[in-house]
């Protein structure tokens, strides 16, 4: 059975060009980049090249790039660094829709005496900028806001948010794990101090990430050890994956145009067809201000998990909520924060495309999914009650 992979916000296929670039650094060039000998030195040179490749995708200087093990490490490092370098400031501003890499850390910090402010979003997932502005107090150590949401694709006005914080002398971090490679980013044109990205969201392997730290930003390392990464992240460099990430960022730069034309058109075709053919369905999130590859669609009165299982029989891969939160039958915190009615939130599915998807694949999903929804609704007591007007469709206590 052919796999139709529409779960690229969970992880992506490693690009063949990336595999090719990586293999020599697994097989032949295994020296330690810190060694004095030429054998190790050539590996060090390749890391410098990769650092340059990542920097050019971000419009950054190579010295501003720190290689980490993943997006989660980058997010944790940024927030903890801001708190450590400003011990007098005990407040963090974030949003209600962050990925667990930020949200769970902030919950822990809250228990340790840090005041954590989660800014609300409206029903389209847009950041409440007024609430944000009012919360920018001088005791704030850092603002950490995602650039684009992993579940809905909604893009936050992060550059405006960063300028507002900078005017008040507050440092800003952005979790750009979903944004990098999908929308243009130029760190020369904004006031953001730190930015996280993750290799496996842009066709590099899992287990490699970057924390961008603007020159002059006070910094305290998370991993303390050797002098690697100019003392900002101890641990022998993961050379093959750093090379992989370098190549993947180079490819991402050349695919940016395709993401915003062909991939966007395929996404639009998919969501328009599904919304038109399936009654009681809706798109979650601001439709204009959104990543080009993502759509989050709710099919009312059924469970997203049921939809995923039946799609799986046809080889179609997608997510309900985010892969990290699946396993719990609670609707996702993102949809709850947006006030999506609980009968809709439970039946939400996220489709996330990549440059490898084809029109035939999208046509296949458009053909297979409506009968799946109809079949599940036949079995759903809520659907029958809902049709008879018996189910409350507004957010309940259960939906938070
Ligand atoms: N931030 C966002 C927005 C994500 O979507 C993810 C992964 O799903 C992460 C952070 C974590 O990245 P990693 O899996 O590399 O730790």
Coordinates of C-alpha atoms and ligand atoms in Angstrom, one line a residue:
X1 CA 0.0 0.0 0.0
X2 CA 1.3 3.5 -0.9
X3 CA 1.7 5.9 2.0
X4 CA 0.2 9.3 1.6
X5 CA 2.1 11.3 4.1
X6 CA 0.3 14.4 5.3
X7 CA 1.9 14.7 8.7
X8 CA 4.9 16.9 8.0
X9 CA 4.4 19.1 11.1
X10 CA 5.0 16.0 13.2
X11 CA 8.2 15.1 11.3
X12 CA 9.4 15.1 7.7
X13 CA 11.1 12.7 5.3
X14 CA 14.9 13.1 5.2
X15 CA 15.6 14.6 1.8
X16 CA 17.6 12.3 -0.5
X17 CA 20.2 15.1 -1.0
X18 CA 20.5 15.4 2.8
X19 CA 21.1 11.6 3.2
X20 CA 23.8 11.8 0.5
X21 CA 25.6 14.8 2.1
X22 CA 25.5 13.0 5.6
X23 CA 26.7 9.5 4.7
X24 CA 30.5 10.4 4.4
X25 CA 30.3 11.9 7.9
X26 CA 29.0 8.6 9.3
X27 CA 31.4 6.4 7.3
X28 CA 34.7 8.1 6.3
X29 CA 35.0 11.4 8.2
X30 CA 34.5 10.3 11.8
X31 CA 37.3 12.5 13.4
X32 CA 36.6 14.7 16.3
X33 CA 36.2 18.3 15.0
X34 CA 38.2 19.6 18.1
X35 CA 41.2 17.4 17.3
X36 CA 44.6 18.9 16.4
X37 CA 45.1 16.5 13.4
X38 CA 44.1 17.2 9.9
X39 CA 41.7 14.2 9.9
X40 CA 39.6 15.9 12.6
X41 CA 40.2 19.4 11.3
X42 CA 38.4 18.6 8.0
X43 CA 35.3 17.7 10.0
X44 CA 35.6 21.1 11.8
X45 CA 35.7 22.8 8.4
X46 CA 32.5 21.0 7.4
X47 CA 30.8 22.2 10.6
X48 CA 31.7 25.7 9.7
X49 CA 30.2 25.3 6.3
X50 CA 26.9 24.0 7.9
X51 CA 26.8 26.9 10.3
X52 CA 27.1 29.2 7.4
X53 CA 24.3 27.4 5.5
X54 CA 21.9 27.7 8.6
X55 CA 22.9 31.3 9.1
X56 CA 22.1 32.2 5.5
X57 CA 18.6 30.8 5.7
X58 CA 17.9 33.0 8.8
X59 CA 19.8 36.1 7.6
X60 CA 22.1 35.6 10.7
X61 CA 25.8 35.6 11.3
X62 CA 27.4 32.2 11.7
X63 CA 28.6 33.0 15.2
X64 CA 24.9 33.5 16.2
X65 CA 24.2 29.8 15.5
X66 CA 24.4 27.2 18.3
X67 CA 23.8 23.6 17.3
X68 CA 21.7 21.7 19.9
X69 CA 20.1 18.3 20.0
X70 CA 16.5 19.4 19.1
X71 CA 13.9 22.1 19.2
X72 CA 13.0 21.3 22.8
X73 CA 16.6 21.8 24.0
X74 CA 16.7 25.1 22.1
X75 CA 13.5 26.3 23.7
X76 CA 14.5 25.2 27.2
X77 CA 17.9 26.8 26.8
X78 CA 16.6 30.2 25.7
X79 CA 14.1 30.6 28.5
X80 CA 16.4 29.3 31.3
X81 CA 19.3 31.4 30.0
X82 CA 17.2 34.6 30.2
X83 CA 16.2 33.7 33.8
X84 CA 19.8 32.9 34.9
X85 CA 21.4 36.0 33.3
X86 CA 18.8 38.3 35.0
X87 CA 18.3 36.9 38.5
X88 CA 16.3 39.9 39.6
X89 CA 13.6 39.2 37.0
X90 CA 11.1 36.5 37.9
X91 CA 8.5 36.7 35.2
X92 CA 8.0 35.0 31.8
X93 CA 5.5 35.9 29.2
X94 CA 4.3 33.2 26.8
X95 CA 1.0 32.2 25.1
X96 CA -1.8 29.7 25.8
X97 CA -1.0 27.8 22.6
X98 CA 2.7 27.0 22.9
X99 CA 4.2 23.6 22.1
X100 CA 4.9 21.5 25.2
X101 CA 8.6 22.3 24.7
X102 CA 7.8 25.8 26.1
X103 CA 4.5 25.2 27.9
X104 CA 5.6 22.3 30.1
X105 CA 8.9 24.1 31.0
X106 CA 6.9 27.2 32.0
X107 CA 4.5 25.1 34.1
X108 CA 7.6 23.7 35.9
X109 CA 9.0 27.2 36.4
X110 CA 5.6 28.4 37.7
X111 CA 5.9 25.7 40.5
X112 CA 9.4 27.0 41.3
X113 CA 8.2 30.6 41.9
X114 CA 8.4 32.2 38.5
X115 CA 5.4 34.2 37.5
X116 CA 4.3 32.8 34.1
X117 CA 1.8 34.9 32.0
X118 CA 0.0 33.0 29.2
X119 CA -1.4 35.5 26.7
X120 CA -4.8 34.6 25.2
X121 CA -5.7 34.0 21.6
X122 CA -8.9 34.8 19.8
X123 CA -11.2 32.3 18.1
X124 CA -9.0 32.3 15.0
X125 CA -5.9 31.6 17.0
X126 CA -4.5 35.2 16.7
X127 CA -2.5 36.6 19.6
X128 CA -4.3 39.1 21.8
X129 CA -1.8 42.0 21.3
X130 CA -3.6 44.3 23.7
X131 CA -3.3 41.8 26.5
X132 CA 0.3 41.2 25.5
X133 CA 1.2 44.9 25.6
X134 CA -0.4 45.4 29.0
X135 CA 1.7 42.6 30.5
X136 CA 5.1 43.9 29.4
X137 CA 6.3 44.9 32.9
X138 CA 9.9 45.7 33.8
X139 CA 10.3 42.6 35.9
X140 CA 9.8 40.4 32.8
X141 CA 12.9 38.3 32.0
X142 CA 11.8 37.0 28.7
X143 CA 8.9 36.8 26.2
X144 CA 8.7 33.4 24.5
X145 CA 6.1 33.2 21.7
X146 CA 6.0 30.8 18.9
X147 CA 6.3 32.1 15.4
X148 CA 3.8 29.7 13.9
X149 CA 1.5 27.2 15.6
X150 CA 2.2 23.5 15.0
X151 CA -1.5 22.5 15.2
X152 CA -3.2 25.2 13.2
X153 CA -0.4 26.9 11.3
X154 CA -1.5 30.3 12.6
X155 CA 1.3 32.8 12.4
X156 CA 1.9 35.2 15.3
X157 CA 2.9 38.9 14.7
X158 CA 6.2 38.0 16.3
X159 CA 8.2 40.8 14.8
X160 CA 5.7 43.4 16.2
X161 CA 5.7 41.6 19.5
X162 CA 9.5 41.7 19.6
X163 CA 9.7 45.4 18.9
X164 CA 7.2 46.2 21.7
X165 CA 9.2 44.1 24.1
X166 CA 12.5 45.7 23.0
X167 CA 11.2 49.2 23.6
X168 CA 10.8 48.1 27.2
X169 CA 14.2 46.4 27.5
X170 CA 12.7 42.9 27.5
X171 CA 14.4 39.9 25.8
X172 CA 12.4 37.9 23.2
X173 CA 12.7 34.3 22.2
X174 CA 10.6 32.7 19.4
X175 CA 10.0 29.0 18.9
X176 CA 10.2 29.0 15.1
X177 CA 10.3 25.3 14.7
X178 CA 7.3 25.2 12.4
X179 CA 8.0 28.5 10.7
X180 CA 11.6 28.0 9.4
X181 CA 11.7 26.8 5.8
X182 CA 8.0 27.6 5.3
X183 CA 7.9 31.4 5.5
X184 CA 10.8 33.9 4.9
X185 CA 12.7 34.8 8.0
X186 CA 15.4 37.5 8.2
X187 CA 16.9 38.1 11.6
X188 CA 18.6 41.3 10.3
X189 CA 15.1 42.9 10.0
X190 CA 13.7 42.1 13.4
X191 CA 14.4 42.6 17.1
X192 CA 14.1 39.0 18.2
X193 CA 17.0 37.9 20.5
X194 CA 16.8 34.1 20.3
X195 CA 15.1 31.7 17.9
X196 CA 14.7 27.9 18.0
X197 CA 14.5 25.6 15.0
X198 CA 14.5 21.8 14.6
X199 CA 16.0 19.7 11.8
X200 CA 13.4 17.1 11.5
X201 CA 10.7 19.6 10.5
X202 CA 12.7 20.6 7.5
X203 CA 13.8 17.3 5.9
X204 CA 16.9 16.7 8.2
X205 CA 17.0 13.8 10.7
X206 CA 15.4 13.9 14.2
X207 CA 17.8 14.9 17.0
X208 CA 19.4 18.1 15.7
X209 CA 18.4 21.6 16.3
X210 CA 19.6 25.2 16.5
X211 CA 19.4 28.0 18.9
X212 CA 20.0 31.4 17.3
X213 CA 21.4 33.9 19.8
X214 CA 21.7 37.5 18.6
X215 CA 25.2 38.9 19.1
X216 CA 25.4 40.8 22.5
X217 CA 22.5 38.9 24.1
X218 CA 23.5 37.7 27.6
X219 CA 23.7 33.9 27.5
X220 CA 24.0 31.1 30.1
X221 CA 24.6 27.6 28.7
X222 CA 22.2 24.7 29.4
X223 CA 24.7 21.9 28.9
X224 CA 27.9 22.7 30.7
X225 CA 31.0 20.8 29.7
X226 CA 33.6 21.2 26.9
X227 CA 34.4 24.3 25.0
X228 CA 32.3 23.3 22.0
X229 CA 30.0 25.9 20.3
X230 CA 32.3 28.6 21.9
X231 CA 31.5 27.3 25.4
X232 CA 27.7 27.9 24.8
X233 CA 26.8 24.2 24.5
X234 CA 29.1 21.4 25.8
X235 CA 29.2 18.0 24.2
X236 CA 31.1 16.6 21.2
X237 CA 29.3 17.9 18.0
X238 CA 26.9 15.6 16.3
X239 CA 28.8 16.1 13.0
X240 CA 26.7 14.0 10.6
X241 CA 23.5 15.6 11.7
X242 CA 25.0 19.1 11.7
X243 CA 26.1 18.4 8.1
X244 CA 22.6 17.1 7.4
X245 CA 21.0 20.2 8.8
X246 CA 23.3 22.5 6.8
X247 CA 22.2 20.8 3.6
X248 CA 18.5 20.8 4.6
X249 CA 18.6 24.5 5.3
X250 CA 20.2 25.1 1.9
X251 CA 17.4 23.1 0.3
X252 CA 14.7 24.8 2.4
X253 CA 15.9 28.2 1.0
X254 CA 15.5 26.9 -2.6
X255 CA 12.1 25.4 -1.8
X256 CA 10.6 28.4 -0.1
X257 CA 9.0 29.6 -3.3
X258 CA 7.5 26.1 -3.9
X259 CA 6.1 26.0 -0.3
X260 CA 4.3 29.2 -0.9
X261 CA 2.9 28.4 -4.3
X262 CA 2.5 24.7 -5.2
X263 CA 2.2 23.4 -1.6
X264 CA -0.2 26.2 -0.7
X265 CA -2.4 25.4 -3.7
X266 CA -2.5 21.7 -2.8
X267 CA -3.4 22.6 0.8
X268 CA -6.1 24.9 -0.4
X269 CA -7.5 22.4 -2.8
X270 CA -7.7 19.8 0.0
X271 CA -9.4 21.9 2.6
X272 CA -11.8 23.6 0.1
X273 CA -12.9 20.2 -1.2
X274 CA -13.4 18.7 2.2
X275 CA -15.3 21.7 3.7
X276 CA -17.6 21.7 0.6
X277 CA -18.3 18.0 0.6
X278 CA -18.6 17.3 4.3
X279 CA -21.5 18.9 6.2
X280 CA -20.7 20.2 9.8
X281 CA -17.0 20.7 9.1
X282 CA -14.9 23.8 9.6
X283 CA -11.3 25.1 9.4
X284 CA -9.7 26.0 12.7
X285 CA -7.4 29.1 12.6
X286 CA -7.0 32.3 10.7
X287 CA -7.2 31.2 7.0
X288 CA -5.0 34.1 5.7
X289 CA -2.3 34.4 8.3
X290 CA -1.3 30.8 8.3
X291 CA 1.6 28.5 7.2
X292 CA 1.2 27.4 3.6
X293 CA 1.4 23.7 4.4
X294 CA -1.1 23.3 7.3
X295 CA -4.8 22.9 7.6
X296 CA -6.7 21.9 10.8
X297 CA -10.2 20.7 10.0
X298 CA -12.9 19.8 12.4
X299 CA -15.6 17.2 11.5
X300 CA -18.4 17.6 14.1
X301 CA -19.7 14.9 16.4
X302 CA -17.0 12.3 15.8
X303 CA -13.5 11.6 17.2
X304 CA -10.4 12.6 15.4
X305 CA -8.8 9.3 16.5
X306 CA -11.5 7.3 14.7
X307 CA -10.8 9.3 11.5
X308 CA -7.1 8.7 11.8
X309 CA -7.6 4.9 12.2
X310 CA -9.8 4.6 9.2
X311 CA -7.6 6.8 7.1
X312 CA -4.7 4.6 8.1
X313 CA -6.4 1.7 6.4
X314 CA -5.8 3.6 3.1
X315 CA -2.2 4.6 4.1
X316 CA -3.2 8.2 4.8
X317 CA -1.1 9.7 7.6
X318 CA -2.3 12.8 9.5
X319 CA -2.6 13.9 13.2
X320 CA -5.4 14.8 15.6
X321 CA -4.1 17.5 17.9
X322 CA -0.3 17.3 17.8
X323 CA 1.6 14.0 17.8
X324 CA 3.0 15.0 21.2
X325 CA -0.5 15.3 22.8
X326 CA -2.1 12.3 21.1
X327 CA -2.7 9.5 23.5
X328 CA -4.9 11.7 25.6
X329 CA -8.6 12.0 24.6
X330 CA -8.7 15.6 25.8
X331 CA -9.2 18.0 22.9
X332 CA -5.9 19.9 22.2
X333 CA -5.0 22.9 24.5
X334 CA -4.7 24.9 21.3
X335 CA -8.2 24.4 20.1
X336 CA -9.5 24.8 23.7
X337 CA -7.7 28.2 24.0
X338 CA -9.4 29.2 20.7
X339 CA -12.8 28.3 22.2
X340 CA -13.5 25.7 19.5
X341 CA -16.8 24.1 20.4
X342 CA -16.0 20.7 22.0
X343 CA -18.2 18.8 19.5
X344 CA -15.9 20.2 16.9
X345 CA -12.6 20.1 18.8
X346 CA -12.8 16.4 19.4
X347 CA -13.2 15.7 15.6
X348 CA -10.2 17.7 14.5
X349 CA -7.6 16.5 12.1
X350 CA -4.4 18.3 11.1
X351 CA -3.1 17.7 7.6
X352 CA 0.4 19.1 7.0
X353 CA 2.0 18.9 3.5
X354 CA 5.5 19.1 2.2
X355 CA 7.1 19.7 -1.2
X356 CA 7.1 15.9 -1.7
X357 CA 3.2 15.7 -1.9
X358 CA 1.5 15.4 -5.3
X359 CA -1.8 16.4 -6.7
X360 CA -2.8 12.6 -7.0
X361 CA -2.3 12.2 -3.3
X362 CA -4.5 15.1 -2.5
X363 CA -7.2 13.8 -4.9
X364 CA -6.9 10.4 -3.2
X365 CA -7.7 12.0 0.2
X366 CA -10.5 14.0 -1.2
X367 CA -12.0 10.8 -2.5
X368 CA -11.5 8.6 0.5
X369 CA -12.2 10.9 3.5
X370 CA -15.9 12.0 3.0
X371 CA -17.1 8.3 3.1
X372 CA -15.0 7.7 6.3
X373 CA -16.7 10.7 8.0
X374 CA -20.1 9.5 6.9
X375 CA -19.4 6.0 8.2
X376 CA -18.2 7.3 11.6
X377 CA -21.2 9.5 11.9
X378 CA -23.5 6.6 11.3
X379 CA -22.1 5.1 14.4
X380 CA -22.1 8.3 16.5
X381 CA -24.9 8.9 18.9
X382 CA -23.8 12.5 19.1
X383 CA -24.3 13.0 15.4
X384 CA -27.8 11.7 15.6
X385 CA -28.6 13.8 18.6
X386 CA -26.8 16.8 17.0
X387 CA -29.0 16.4 13.9
X388 CA -32.0 16.4 16.1
X389 CA -30.7 19.6 17.9
X390 CA -30.0 17.8 21.2
X391 CA -26.3 18.4 21.7
X392 CA -24.9 21.6 23.0
X393 CA -22.1 22.6 20.5
X394 CA -20.6 25.4 22.6
X395 CA -17.5 24.9 24.7
X396 CA -18.3 23.2 27.9
X397 CA -16.5 22.8 31.2
X398 CA -15.0 19.7 29.6
X399 CA -13.5 21.8 26.8
X400 CA -11.9 24.2 29.2
Ligands
LIG1 N1 8.2 23.5 19.0 C1 7.3 23.3 18.0 C2 6.3 24.3 17.6 C3 7.1 22.0 17.5 O1 6.2 21.7 16.6 C4 8.0 21.0 18.0 C5 7.9 19.6 17.5 O2 6.8 19.1 17.3 C6 9.0 21.3 18.9 C7 9.0 22.6 19.4 C8 10.0 20.3 19.5 O3 11.0 20.0 18.5 P1 11.9 18.7 18.7 O4 11.0 17.6 18.4 O5 13.0 18.9 17.8 O6 12.3 18.7 20.1

